[in-house]
Short mmCIF file of C-alpha atoms in Angstrom, two decimals:
data_model
loop_
_atom_site.label_atom_id
_atom_site.label_comp_id
_atom_site.label_asym_id
_atom_site.label_seq_id
_atom_site.Cartn_x
_atom_site.Cartn_y
_atom_site.Cartn_z
CA ASP A 4 92.33 105.35 89.96
CA VAL A 5 95.36 103.28 90.83
CA LYS A 6 95.02 101.45 94.08
CA VAL A 7 98.08 100.29 95.97
CA THR A 8 97.14 98.31 99.04
CA GLN A 9 99.48 97.45 101.87
CA SER A 10 98.38 94.61 104.11
CA SER A 11 98.70 96.37 107.46
CA ARG A 12 98.70 99.98 108.66
CA TYR A 13 100.34 99.10 111.97
CA LEU A 14 102.42 96.07 112.89
CA VAL A 15 104.32 95.14 116.04
CA LYS A 16 106.86 92.32 115.93
CA ARG A 17 109.69 91.02 118.08
CA THR A 18 113.42 91.04 117.47
CA GLY A 19 114.51 88.02 115.48
CA GLU A 20 111.11 87.33 113.92
CA LYS A 21 110.72 86.91 110.18
CA VAL A 22 108.35 89.65 109.03
CA PHE A 23 106.39 89.86 105.78
CA LEU A 24 104.98 93.11 104.42
CA GLU A 25 102.62 92.64 101.50
CA CYS A 26 101.72 95.07 98.75
CA VAL A 27 99.19 94.66 95.95
CA GLN A 28 98.45 97.01 93.06
CA ASP A 29 95.48 96.78 90.71
CA MET A 30 96.64 98.69 87.63
CA ASP A 31 98.91 96.19 85.91
CA HIS A 32 102.00 98.29 86.62
CA GLU A 33 105.33 96.77 85.72
CA ASN A 34 107.39 98.54 88.38
CA MET A 35 107.01 98.12 92.12
CA PHE A 36 109.07 99.65 94.91
CA TRP A 37 109.63 99.39 98.65
CA TYR A 38 110.76 102.45 100.62
CA ARG A 39 111.25 103.25 104.25
CA GLN A 40 110.73 106.67 105.78
CA ASP A 41 112.44 107.79 108.96
CA PRO A 42 112.28 111.16 110.74
CA GLY A 43 114.69 113.68 109.22
CA LEU A 44 115.41 111.48 106.23
CA GLY A 45 113.78 111.32 102.85
CA LEU A 46 112.14 108.20 101.50
CA ARG A 47 114.90 105.64 100.97
CA LEU A 48 114.61 102.88 98.41
CA ILE A 49 115.06 99.35 99.75
CA TYR A 50 114.30 97.20 96.71
CA PHE A 51 112.45 97.52 93.45
CA SER A 52 111.18 95.22 90.72
CA TYR A 53 110.48 95.94 87.08
CA ASP A 54 108.97 92.56 86.21
CA VAL A 55 107.75 89.33 87.72
CA LYS A 56 110.58 87.45 89.45
CA MET A 57 112.95 90.38 88.78
CA LYS A 58 114.38 92.40 91.65
CA GLU A 59 117.01 95.04 92.08
CA LYS A 60 118.67 96.37 95.21
CA GLY A 61 117.94 99.93 96.16
CA ASP A 62 120.05 102.11 98.42
CA ILE A 63 119.50 100.27 101.73
CA PRO A 64 118.84 96.56 101.00
CA GLU A 65 120.75 95.10 103.97
CA GLY A 66 118.54 92.99 106.22
CA TYR A 67 115.73 92.80 103.66
CA SER A 68 114.68 90.59 100.80
CA VAL A 69 111.77 90.75 98.38
CA SER A 70 109.56 88.46 96.38
CA ARG A 71 107.56 89.10 93.23
CA GLU A 72 105.85 85.93 92.09
CA LYS A 73 102.90 87.72 90.49
CA LYS A 74 102.80 91.05 88.68
CA GLU A 75 100.38 92.64 91.12
CA ARG A 76 102.09 91.60 94.34
CA PHE A 77 105.43 92.66 95.82
CA SER A 78 106.44 91.40 99.24
CA LEU A 79 109.10 92.80 101.53
CA ILE A 80 110.70 90.35 103.95
CA LEU A 81 112.66 91.18 107.06
CA GLU A 82 114.69 88.01 107.48
CA SER A 83 115.42 88.53 111.19
CA ALA A 84 113.83 91.72 112.44
CA SER A 85 115.96 94.12 114.44
CA THR A 86 115.05 97.26 116.37
CA ASN A 87 116.74 99.49 113.77
CA GLN A 88 114.14 98.33 111.26
CA THR A 89 111.40 100.10 113.19
CA SER A 90 110.12 102.50 110.57
CA MET A 91 107.33 103.52 108.20
CA TYR A 92 107.37 101.32 105.08
CA LEU A 93 105.83 102.50 101.84
CA CYS A 94 105.10 100.48 98.73
CA ALA A 95 104.71 102.13 95.32
CA SER A 96 104.07 101.13 91.74
CA SER A 97 104.47 102.76 88.33
CA LEU A 98 104.21 102.09 84.65
CA PHE A 99 107.43 101.18 82.88
CA GLY A 100 107.21 104.26 80.69
CA GLN A 101 109.23 104.45 77.49
CA GLY A 102 111.79 101.96 78.63
CA ALA A 103 112.78 103.81 81.76
CA LEU A 104 111.83 103.68 85.41
CA GLY A 105 112.12 107.30 86.36
CA ASN A 106 109.81 109.28 84.13
CA GLN A 107 106.49 107.92 85.34
CA PRO A 108 104.78 109.04 88.54
CA GLN A 109 104.78 106.54 91.36
CA HIS A 110 101.56 105.58 93.13
CA PHE A 111 101.92 104.89 96.80
CA GLY A 112 100.13 102.80 99.37
CA ASP A 113 99.11 104.19 102.76
CA GLY A 114 102.19 102.81 104.48
CA THR A 115 102.85 100.28 107.23
CA ARG A 116 104.16 101.59 110.52
CA LEU A 117 106.30 98.72 111.81
CA SER A 118 107.60 98.54 115.35
CA ILE A 119 110.20 95.96 116.33
CA LEU A 120 110.40 95.37 120.07
CA ILE B 21 126.43 109.96 96.65
CA LEU B 22 123.56 111.76 94.98
CA ASN B 23 121.90 114.31 97.23
CA VAL B 24 118.56 116.07 96.92
CA GLU B 25 118.03 119.08 99.18
CA GLN B 26 114.75 120.80 99.91
CA SER B 27 114.29 124.15 101.59
CA PRO B 28 112.86 125.32 103.80
CA GLN B 29 112.34 122.28 106.00
CA SER B 30 109.05 123.72 107.26
CA LEU B 31 106.88 126.71 106.54
CA HIS B 32 103.92 128.34 108.26
CA VAL B 33 101.76 130.74 106.24
CA GLN B 34 98.38 132.40 106.55
CA GLU B 35 95.45 131.41 104.38
CA GLY B 36 95.62 133.40 101.16
CA ASP B 37 99.40 133.81 101.17
CA SER B 38 101.35 132.62 98.18
CA THR B 39 104.42 130.55 98.89
CA ASN B 40 107.22 128.69 97.20
CA PHE B 41 109.87 126.16 98.06
CA THR B 42 113.02 124.85 96.46
CA CYS B 43 114.41 121.50 95.45
CA SER B 44 118.12 121.25 94.57
CA PHE B 45 119.47 118.20 92.79
CA PRO B 46 122.56 117.04 90.87
CA SER B 47 122.76 118.70 87.46
CA SER B 48 124.53 115.74 85.85
CA ASN B 49 122.85 112.57 84.56
CA PHE B 50 119.43 114.18 84.94
CA TYR B 51 116.45 112.19 83.77
CA ALA B 52 113.37 113.47 85.60
CA LEU B 53 112.24 115.50 88.60
CA HIS B 54 109.13 114.48 90.54
CA TRP B 55 107.00 116.43 93.02
CA TYR B 56 104.67 114.68 95.48
CA ARG B 57 102.25 115.92 98.12
CA TRP B 58 101.95 113.87 101.30
CA GLU B 59 99.07 114.70 103.60
CA THR B 60 98.98 113.33 107.12
CA ALA B 61 97.46 109.83 107.34
CA LYS B 62 97.29 109.55 103.55
CA SER B 63 99.62 108.23 100.87
CA PRO B 64 101.98 110.45 98.85
CA GLU B 65 100.27 111.74 95.73
CA ALA B 66 102.09 112.62 92.52
CA LEU B 67 101.84 116.28 91.51
CA PHE B 68 104.26 116.62 88.61
CA VAL B 69 106.93 114.75 86.68
CA MET B 70 109.18 117.07 84.71
CA THR B 71 111.83 116.00 82.25
CA LEU B 72 112.85 119.02 80.14
CA ASN B 73 114.92 122.03 81.12
CA GLY B 74 112.59 125.02 81.32
CA ASP B 75 109.52 122.86 81.92
CA GLU B 76 106.67 124.54 83.72
CA LYS B 77 103.72 122.53 84.99
CA LYS B 78 100.51 123.68 86.62
CA LYS B 79 97.74 121.97 88.54
CA GLY B 80 95.13 124.34 89.88
CA ARG B 81 96.87 126.78 92.23
CA ILE B 82 100.09 124.76 92.28
CA SER B 83 102.82 125.17 89.69
CA ALA B 84 106.42 124.04 89.30
CA THR B 85 109.42 125.07 87.25
CA LEU B 86 112.57 123.18 86.34
CA ASN B 87 116.17 124.24 85.67
CA THR B 88 118.26 121.18 84.91
CA LYS B 89 121.42 123.11 84.03
CA GLU B 90 121.74 124.60 87.50
CA GLY B 91 119.94 121.77 89.28
CA TYR B 92 116.89 123.28 90.92
CA SER B 93 113.11 123.21 90.80
CA TYR B 94 110.62 125.55 92.44
CA LEU B 95 107.13 124.66 93.61
CA TYR B 96 104.69 127.56 93.92
CA ILE B 97 101.34 127.63 95.67
CA LYS B 98 99.15 130.62 94.91
CA GLY B 99 96.64 131.71 97.55
CA SER B 100 97.37 128.92 100.05
CA GLN B 101 94.40 127.17 101.62
CA PRO B 102 94.29 125.03 104.80
CA GLU B 103 93.83 121.94 102.64
CA ASP B 104 97.26 122.63 101.10
CA SER B 105 98.83 121.73 104.45
CA ALA B 106 101.05 118.74 103.73
CA THR B 107 104.64 117.67 103.24
CA TYR B 108 105.87 118.31 99.71
CA LEU B 109 108.51 115.91 98.45
CA CYS B 110 110.71 116.23 95.43
CA ALA B 111 112.61 113.32 93.91
CA PHE B 112 115.40 113.23 91.34
CA SER B 113 115.78 110.48 88.78
CA SER B 114 119.03 109.84 86.95
CA ASN B 115 119.39 107.45 84.06
CA THR B 116 119.35 104.56 86.53
CA GLY B 117 115.65 105.26 86.93
CA LYS B 118 115.71 105.10 90.73
CA LEU B 119 114.23 108.05 92.59
CA ILE B 120 116.28 109.91 95.18
CA PHE B 121 113.96 111.82 97.50
CA GLY B 122 114.59 115.02 99.40
CA GLN B 123 113.61 115.31 103.05
CA GLY B 124 110.51 117.30 102.19
CA THR B 125 109.08 120.71 103.02
CA THR B 126 106.23 120.66 105.54
CA LEU B 127 103.68 123.39 104.89
CA GLN B 128 101.16 124.51 107.48
CA VAL B 129 98.46 126.93 106.32
CA LYS B 130 96.63 128.71 109.12
CA PRO B 131 93.00 129.74 108.55
#
């Protein structure tokens, strides 16, 4: 079974801090994704990566950056945390799949519930 | 802006009832439609990925259908059990490959 591991289940940080959320997958998947989930809203894509050192902006990239130095690891960085970044963050991975991103199921981690005070 | 709508937002049924919910998505630039089940305190789990108009997929008591021309998919659960209680998410993929998720349908099955 695919295992996607996020470094923390719960995290509390202060406004202005630089915050790192780590995600590791063990199935050699090419694609990795970061989402946030807020009440009343669907999962929203922040950034994704389809290869090492490659990254693409999702729908809500403002205030975030990412790093993918190794295939198995995808990090989400909050450059200067703000209270409106308090949310549940989910990492996912998938196979590349016939040259496209969207036709392979995504495998999710358990999520990190981040609170910014 | 691409929009994916799921209805109902929440649903309460008795054990043994059959139920279904709807996912509506843009009918243009369709590439794939995903369904996920998200149980409390767990990670979302993929149920189905459907790509062809008229597709029907089944996994145990859960099945899904797809109509890409009119932009909707139905998820059916036959004989609901308490362990089916979860939020069911659908997600639309256009040719960009990115998934656009709906808000989910939360199902509660009472014993």
